[in-house]
Amino acid sequence: MFSHEVTQSQEEVIEGDGAQSQQLQEDLAVVISTPQGRRFIWSLLGQAGLFCPSFHADALHMAFAEGARNLGLQLFQQLNQFHPEGYVRMQQEQMQAAEAQRQHQALSREDAPNKGG
């Protein structure tokens, strides 16, 4: 029974009541269209714990984490339903940023012994 209520609530967020839903889709399109917006959304998805398990021995801690994760899943679902190309672009940019960071760290480690002498 509870899971049906959650599913119904998620459908209302996604499908909405026409004009409001359309406005939210357009707002998301504006946000996902900029590099800053894509970084912000990626950060929100990470903070929501979308990409990691929410299990914890303490039930209250786990319930809190699942609530945050559920919000992240709703945003993820909206992105994939209405702006899948924006999500793919955001993911590619994050992979490129992570690779650039790894290369920078590798170069820093290589230069460290030369500076000590």
Coordinates of N, CA and C in Angstrom, one line a residue:
M1 N 0.8 -1.2 0.0 CA 0.0 0.0 0.0 C 0.9 1.3 0.0
F2 N 1.9 1.3 0.8 CA 2.8 2.4 0.9 C 3.5 2.6 -0.4
S3 N 4.0 1.6 -1.0 CA 4.7 1.7 -2.3 C 3.8 2.3 -3.4
H4 N 2.5 2.0 -3.3 CA 1.6 2.5 -4.3 C 1.5 4.0 -4.2
E5 N 1.5 4.5 -2.9 CA 1.4 5.9 -2.7 C 2.6 6.6 -3.2
V6 N 3.8 6.0 -2.9 CA 5.0 6.6 -3.4 C 5.0 6.7 -4.9
T7 N 4.6 5.6 -5.6 CA 4.6 5.6 -7.0 C 3.6 6.6 -7.6
Q8 N 2.4 6.7 -6.9 CA 1.5 7.7 -7.4 C 2.0 9.1 -7.2
S9 N 2.7 9.4 -6.1 CA 3.3 10.7 -5.8 C 4.4 11.0 -6.9
Q10 N 5.2 10.0 -7.2 CA 6.2 10.2 -8.2 C 5.6 10.5 -9.6
E11 N 4.5 9.9 -9.9 CA 3.9 10.1 -11.2 C 3.3 11.5 -11.2
E12 N 2.8 12.0 -10.1 CA 2.3 13.4 -10.0 C 3.4 14.4 -10.2
V13 N 4.6 14.1 -9.7 CA 5.7 15.0 -9.8 C 6.1 15.0 -11.3
I14 N 6.2 13.9 -11.9 CA 6.7 13.8 -13.3 C 5.6 14.3 -14.3
E15 N 4.4 13.8 -14.1 CA 3.3 14.2 -15.1 C 2.7 15.5 -14.7
G16 N 2.5 15.8 -13.5 CA 1.9 17.0 -13.0 C 0.5 17.3 -13.5
D17 N 0.1 18.5 -13.5 CA -1.3 18.9 -13.8 C -1.3 19.7 -15.1
G18 N -0.5 19.4 -16.0 CA -0.5 20.2 -17.3 C 0.4 21.4 -17.3
A19 N -0.2 22.5 -17.0 CA 0.6 23.8 -17.1 C 1.8 23.8 -16.1
Q20 N 1.5 23.4 -14.9 CA 2.7 23.3 -13.9 C 3.7 22.4 -14.3
S21 N 3.3 21.2 -14.8 CA 4.3 20.2 -15.3 C 5.1 20.7 -16.5
Q22 N 4.4 21.4 -17.4 CA 5.1 21.9 -18.6 C 6.1 23.0 -18.1
Q23 N 5.7 23.8 -17.2 CA 6.6 24.9 -16.7 C 7.9 24.3 -16.0
L24 N 7.7 23.2 -15.2 CA 8.8 22.5 -14.6 C 9.7 21.9 -15.6
Q25 N 9.2 21.3 -16.6 CA 10.0 20.7 -17.7 C 10.8 21.8 -18.4
E26 N 10.2 23.0 -18.6 CA 10.9 24.1 -19.3 C 12.0 24.6 -18.4
D27 N 11.7 24.7 -17.1 CA 12.7 25.2 -16.1 C 13.9 24.2 -16.1
L28 N 13.6 22.9 -16.1 CA 14.7 22.0 -16.1 C 15.5 22.0 -17.4
A29 N 14.8 22.3 -18.5 CA 15.5 22.5 -19.8 C 16.5 23.6 -19.7
V30 N 16.1 24.7 -19.1 CA 17.0 25.9 -19.0 C 18.2 25.5 -18.1
V31 N 18.0 24.9 -17.0 CA 19.1 24.6 -16.1 C 20.0 23.6 -16.7
I32 N 19.5 22.5 -17.4 CA 20.4 21.5 -17.9 C 21.1 22.0 -19.2
S33 N 20.7 23.2 -19.7 CA 21.3 23.7 -21.0 C 22.6 24.4 -20.7
T34 N 23.0 24.7 -19.4 CA 24.2 25.4 -19.2 C 25.2 24.5 -18.4
P35 N 26.5 24.7 -18.6 CA 27.5 24.0 -17.8 C 27.3 24.1 -16.3
Q36 N 27.0 25.3 -15.9 CA 26.8 25.6 -14.5 C 25.6 24.8 -13.9
G37 N 24.5 24.8 -14.7 CA 23.3 24.0 -14.3 C 23.6 22.5 -14.3
R38 N 24.3 22.0 -15.2 CA 24.6 20.6 -15.2 C 25.5 20.2 -14.1
R39 N 26.5 21.1 -13.7 CA 27.3 20.8 -12.5 C 26.5 20.8 -11.3
F40 N 25.5 21.7 -11.2 CA 24.7 21.8 -10.0 C 23.8 20.6 -9.9
I41 N 23.2 20.2 -11.0 CA 22.4 19.0 -10.9 C 23.2 17.8 -10.6
W42 N 24.4 17.6 -11.1 CA 25.2 16.5 -10.8 C 25.6 16.5 -9.3
S43 N 25.8 17.7 -8.8 CA 26.1 17.8 -7.4 C 24.9 17.4 -6.5
L44 N 23.7 17.8 -6.9 CA 22.5 17.4 -6.2 C 22.3 15.9 -6.2
L45 N 22.5 15.3 -7.4 CA 22.4 13.8 -7.5 C 23.4 13.1 -6.6
G46 N 24.6 13.6 -6.5 CA 25.6 13.0 -5.7 C 25.3 13.2 -4.2
Q47 N 24.8 14.4 -3.8 CA 24.4 14.6 -2.4 C 23.2 13.8 -2.0
A48 N 22.4 13.5 -3.0 CA 21.2 12.7 -2.7 C 21.6 11.2 -2.5
G49 N 22.8 10.9 -2.8 CA 23.2 9.5 -2.6 C 22.7 8.6 -3.7
L50 N 22.4 9.1 -4.9 CA 21.9 8.4 -6.0 C 22.9 7.3 -6.4
F51 N 24.2 7.5 -6.3 CA 25.2 6.6 -6.9 C 25.8 5.7 -5.9
C52 N 25.2 5.6 -4.7 CA 25.8 4.8 -3.6 C 24.6 4.1 -2.8
P53 N 24.9 3.0 -2.2 CA 23.9 2.4 -1.4 C 23.5 3.2 -0.1
S54 N 22.3 3.1 0.3 CA 21.9 3.8 1.5 C 21.8 3.0 2.7
F55 N 22.3 1.7 2.6 CA 22.2 0.8 3.8 C 23.0 1.4 5.0
H56 N 22.4 1.3 6.2 CA 23.1 1.6 7.4 C 22.5 0.8 8.5
A57 N 23.2 0.4 9.5 CA 22.8 -0.4 10.6 C 21.7 0.3 11.4
D58 N 21.7 1.6 11.5 CA 20.7 2.4 12.2 C 19.5 2.6 11.2
A59 N 18.4 2.1 11.6 CA 17.2 2.3 10.7 C 16.8 3.7 10.4
L60 N 16.9 4.6 11.4 CA 16.6 6.0 11.2 C 17.6 6.7 10.2
H61 N 18.8 6.3 10.4 CA 19.8 6.9 9.4 C 19.6 6.4 8.0
M62 N 19.2 5.1 7.9 CA 19.0 4.6 6.6 C 17.7 5.2 6.0
A63 N 16.7 5.4 6.8 CA 15.4 6.0 6.3 C 15.7 7.4 5.8
F64 N 16.5 8.2 6.5 CA 16.8 9.5 6.1 C 17.6 9.5 4.8
A65 N 18.5 8.6 4.7 CA 19.3 8.4 3.4 C 18.4 8.0 2.3
E66 N 17.5 7.1 2.5 CA 16.5 6.7 1.5 C 15.6 7.8 1.0
G67 N 15.2 8.7 2.0 CA 14.4 9.9 1.6 C 15.2 10.8 0.7
A68 N 16.4 11.1 1.0 CA 17.3 11.9 0.1 C 17.5 11.2 -1.2
R69 N 17.7 9.9 -1.2 CA 17.9 9.2 -2.4 C 16.7 9.1 -3.3
N70 N 15.5 9.1 -2.7 CA 14.3 9.1 -3.4 C 14.1 10.4 -4.2
L71 N 14.4 11.5 -3.6 CA 14.4 12.8 -4.2 C 15.3 12.8 -5.4
G72 N 16.5 12.3 -5.2 CA 17.5 12.2 -6.3 C 17.0 11.3 -7.5
L73 N 16.3 10.2 -7.1 CA 15.8 9.3 -8.1 C 14.7 10.0 -8.9
Q74 N 13.9 10.9 -8.3 CA 12.8 11.6 -9.0 C 13.4 12.6 -10.0
L75 N 14.5 13.3 -9.5 CA 15.2 14.2 -10.4 C 15.8 13.4 -11.6
F76 N 16.4 12.3 -11.3 CA 17.0 11.5 -12.3 C 16.0 11.0 -13.3
Q77 N 14.8 10.6 -12.8 CA 13.7 10.2 -13.7 C 13.3 11.3 -14.6
Q78 N 13.1 12.5 -14.1 CA 12.7 13.6 -14.9 C 13.7 13.9 -16.0
L79 N 15.0 13.9 -15.6 CA 16.1 14.1 -16.6 C 16.0 13.1 -17.7
N80 N 15.9 11.8 -17.4 CA 15.9 10.8 -18.4 C 14.6 10.8 -19.2
Q81 N 13.5 11.2 -18.6 CA 12.2 11.3 -19.4 C 12.2 12.5 -20.3
F82 N 12.6 13.6 -19.8 CA 12.4 14.9 -20.6 C 13.6 15.4 -21.3
H83 N 14.8 15.1 -20.7 CA 16.0 15.7 -21.2 C 17.2 14.6 -21.2
P84 N 17.0 13.5 -21.9 CA 18.0 12.4 -21.8 C 19.3 12.9 -22.4
E85 N 19.3 13.7 -23.4 CA 20.6 14.2 -24.0 C 21.3 15.1 -23.1
G86 N 20.6 15.9 -22.2 CA 21.2 16.7 -21.2 C 21.9 15.9 -20.2
Y87 N 21.3 14.8 -19.8 CA 21.9 13.9 -18.8 C 23.2 13.3 -19.3
V88 N 23.1 12.8 -20.6 CA 24.3 12.2 -21.2 C 25.4 13.2 -21.3
R89 N 25.1 14.4 -21.7 CA 26.1 15.5 -21.8 C 26.7 15.7 -20.4
M90 N 25.9 15.8 -19.4 CA 26.3 16.1 -18.0 C 27.3 15.0 -17.6
Q91 N 26.9 13.8 -17.9 CA 27.8 12.6 -17.5 C 29.1 12.7 -18.2
Q92 N 29.1 13.0 -19.5 CA 30.3 13.1 -20.2 C 31.2 14.2 -19.7
E93 N 30.7 15.3 -19.3 CA 31.4 16.4 -18.8 C 32.0 16.0 -17.4
Q94 N 31.3 15.3 -16.6 CA 31.9 14.9 -15.3 C 33.0 13.9 -15.5
M95 N 32.9 13.0 -16.5 CA 33.9 12.0 -16.8 C 35.2 12.8 -17.2
Q96 N 35.0 13.8 -18.1 CA 36.1 14.6 -18.6 C 36.8 15.3 -17.4
A97 N 36.0 15.9 -16.6 CA 36.5 16.6 -15.4 C 37.3 15.7 -14.5
A98 N 36.8 14.5 -14.3 CA 37.5 13.6 -13.4 C 38.8 13.1 -14.0
E99 N 38.8 12.9 -15.3 CA 40.0 12.5 -16.0 C 41.1 13.7 -15.9
A100 N 40.6 14.9 -16.1 CA 41.5 16.0 -16.0 C 42.1 16.2 -14.6
Q101 N 41.3 15.9 -13.6 CA 41.8 15.9 -12.2 C 42.8 14.8 -12.0
R102 N 42.6 13.6 -12.5 CA 43.5 12.5 -12.3 C 44.9 12.9 -13.0
Q103 N 44.8 13.5 -14.2 CA 46.0 13.8 -14.9 C 46.8 14.9 -14.1
H104 N 46.1 15.9 -13.6 CA 46.7 16.9 -12.8 C 47.4 16.4 -11.6
Q105 N 46.7 15.4 -10.9 CA 47.3 14.8 -9.7 C 48.5 14.0 -10.1
A106 N 48.5 13.3 -11.2 CA 49.6 12.5 -11.6 C 50.8 13.4 -11.9
L107 N 50.6 14.5 -12.6 CA 51.6 15.5 -12.9 C 52.2 16.1 -11.6
S108 N 51.3 16.4 -10.7 CA 51.8 16.9 -9.4 C 52.7 15.9 -8.6
R109 N 52.3 14.7 -8.7 CA 53.2 13.6 -8.0 C 54.5 13.5 -8.7
E110 N 54.5 13.6 -10.0 CA 55.8 13.5 -10.8 C 56.7 14.7 -10.5
D111 N 56.2 15.8 -10.3 CA 57.0 17.0 -10.0 C 57.4 17.1 -8.6
A112 N 56.7 16.5 -7.7 CA 57.1 16.6 -6.2 C 58.5 16.1 -5.9
P113 N 59.0 15.0 -6.4 CA 60.4 14.7 -6.1 C 61.4 15.7 -6.6
N114 N 61.1 16.3 -7.7 CA 62.1 17.3 -8.3 C 62.2 18.6 -7.5
K115 N 61.1 18.9 -6.8 CA 61.1 20.1 -6.0 C 61.8 20.0 -4.6
G116 N 61.9 18.7 -4.2 CA 62.5 18.5 -2.9 C 64.0 18.7 -2.8
G117 N 64.7 18.7 -3.9 CA 66.2 18.6 -3.9 C 66.8 19.9 -3.7

